[in-house]
XYZ file of C-alpha atoms in Angstrom:
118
model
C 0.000 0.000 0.000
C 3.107 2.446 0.313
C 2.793 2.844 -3.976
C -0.831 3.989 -3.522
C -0.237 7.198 -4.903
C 1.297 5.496 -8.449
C -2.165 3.766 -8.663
C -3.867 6.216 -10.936
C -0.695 6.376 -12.992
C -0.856 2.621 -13.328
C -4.525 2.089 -14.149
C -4.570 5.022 -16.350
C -5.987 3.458 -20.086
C -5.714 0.265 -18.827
C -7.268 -2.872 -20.542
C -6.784 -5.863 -18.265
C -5.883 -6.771 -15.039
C -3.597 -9.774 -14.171
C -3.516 -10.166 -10.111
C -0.749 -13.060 -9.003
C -0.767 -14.152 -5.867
C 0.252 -17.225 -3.286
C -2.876 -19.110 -2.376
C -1.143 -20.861 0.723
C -0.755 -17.134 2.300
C -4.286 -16.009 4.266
C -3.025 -12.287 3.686
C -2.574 -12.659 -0.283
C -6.149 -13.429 -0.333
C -7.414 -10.501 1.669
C -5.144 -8.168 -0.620
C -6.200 -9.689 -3.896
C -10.270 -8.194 -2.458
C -8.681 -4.869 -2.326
C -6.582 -5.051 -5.617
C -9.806 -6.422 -7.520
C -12.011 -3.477 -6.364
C -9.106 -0.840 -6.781
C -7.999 -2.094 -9.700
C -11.278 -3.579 -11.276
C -14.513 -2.312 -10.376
C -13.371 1.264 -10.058
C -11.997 1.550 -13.440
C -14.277 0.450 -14.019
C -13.269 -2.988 -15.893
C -15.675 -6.028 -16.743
C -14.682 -9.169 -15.302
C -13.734 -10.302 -17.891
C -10.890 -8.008 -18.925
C -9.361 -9.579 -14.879
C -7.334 -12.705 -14.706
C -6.326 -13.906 -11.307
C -2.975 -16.284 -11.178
C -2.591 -18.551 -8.366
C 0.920 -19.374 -8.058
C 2.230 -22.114 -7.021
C 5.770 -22.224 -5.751
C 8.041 -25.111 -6.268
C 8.069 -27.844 -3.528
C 4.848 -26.043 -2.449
C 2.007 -28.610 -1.178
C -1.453 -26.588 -2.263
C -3.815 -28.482 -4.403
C -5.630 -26.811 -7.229
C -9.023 -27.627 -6.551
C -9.695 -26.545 -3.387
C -9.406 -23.090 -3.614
C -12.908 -21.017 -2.775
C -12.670 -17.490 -3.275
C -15.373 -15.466 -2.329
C -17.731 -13.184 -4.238
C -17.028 -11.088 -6.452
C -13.425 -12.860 -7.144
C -15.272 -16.680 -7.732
C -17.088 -14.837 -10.730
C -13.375 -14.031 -12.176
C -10.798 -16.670 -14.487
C -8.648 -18.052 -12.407
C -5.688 -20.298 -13.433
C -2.982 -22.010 -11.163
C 0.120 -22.046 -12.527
C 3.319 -24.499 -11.359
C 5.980 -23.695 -13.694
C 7.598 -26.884 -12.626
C 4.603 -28.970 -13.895
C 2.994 -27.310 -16.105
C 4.360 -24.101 -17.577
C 2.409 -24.950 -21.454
C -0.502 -24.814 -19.698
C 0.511 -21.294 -18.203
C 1.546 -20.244 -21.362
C -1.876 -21.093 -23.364
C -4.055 -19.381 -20.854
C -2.205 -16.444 -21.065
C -2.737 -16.382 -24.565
C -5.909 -16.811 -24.541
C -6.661 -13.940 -21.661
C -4.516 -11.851 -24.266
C -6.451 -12.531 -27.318
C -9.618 -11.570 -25.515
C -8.340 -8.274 -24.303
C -7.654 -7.401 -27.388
C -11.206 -8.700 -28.808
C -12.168 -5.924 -26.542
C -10.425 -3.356 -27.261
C -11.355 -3.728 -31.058
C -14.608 -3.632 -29.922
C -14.960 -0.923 -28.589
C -12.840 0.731 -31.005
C -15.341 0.006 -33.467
C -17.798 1.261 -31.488
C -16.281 4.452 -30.947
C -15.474 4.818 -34.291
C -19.489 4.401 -34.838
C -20.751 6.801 -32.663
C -18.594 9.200 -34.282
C -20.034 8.665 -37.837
C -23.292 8.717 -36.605
């Protein structure tokens, strides 16, 4: 919280939101509530321009599956990545988070562009 004031610098035109964090710390899971609604809904951004990254650190024992977070952040993607195990996997969400921020921001390019010729 001691870069607060670069916030607005940082969310200034931005399109997505990717929040990483350690699911095996109670605290990272508190802070990801606050960077969702900073960062997120007072943008405001949909939902679906957030991607939340659970990372796993090597050795570490978390499971995947059991991870509940509550509402709002259970409506958001989440992926878990392991770079030991599976960093493909990693790698082809990401793409696929990229290619639909940028489905977005055609889309409301063209939208713009609209309003202006009409």
């Amino acid at each position: 919280s001691r870069f607060e004031t670069c916030w607005p610098a940082l969310m200034k035109d931005s399109h997505g939101v990717i929040i990483i964090f350690n699911p095996e710390l109670p605290s990272h899971l508190k802070e990801i509530e606050l960077w969702y609604s900073c960062f997120v809904q007072q943008q405001p951004l949909l939902d679906s321009q957030c991607l939340l990254v659970a990372h796993h650190k090597p050795g570490s024992a978390g499971g995947t599956e059991n991870l509940s977070l509550a509402s709002p952040l259970n409506k958001l993607k989440l992926i878990h990545s392991n770079l030991e195990e599976d960093p493909e996997d990693v790698r082809m969400e990401f793409i696929k988070y990229f290619r639909s921020i940028i489905t977005i921001i055609n889309e409301t390019r063209e939208r713009e562009e609209m309003s202006i010729i009409s």
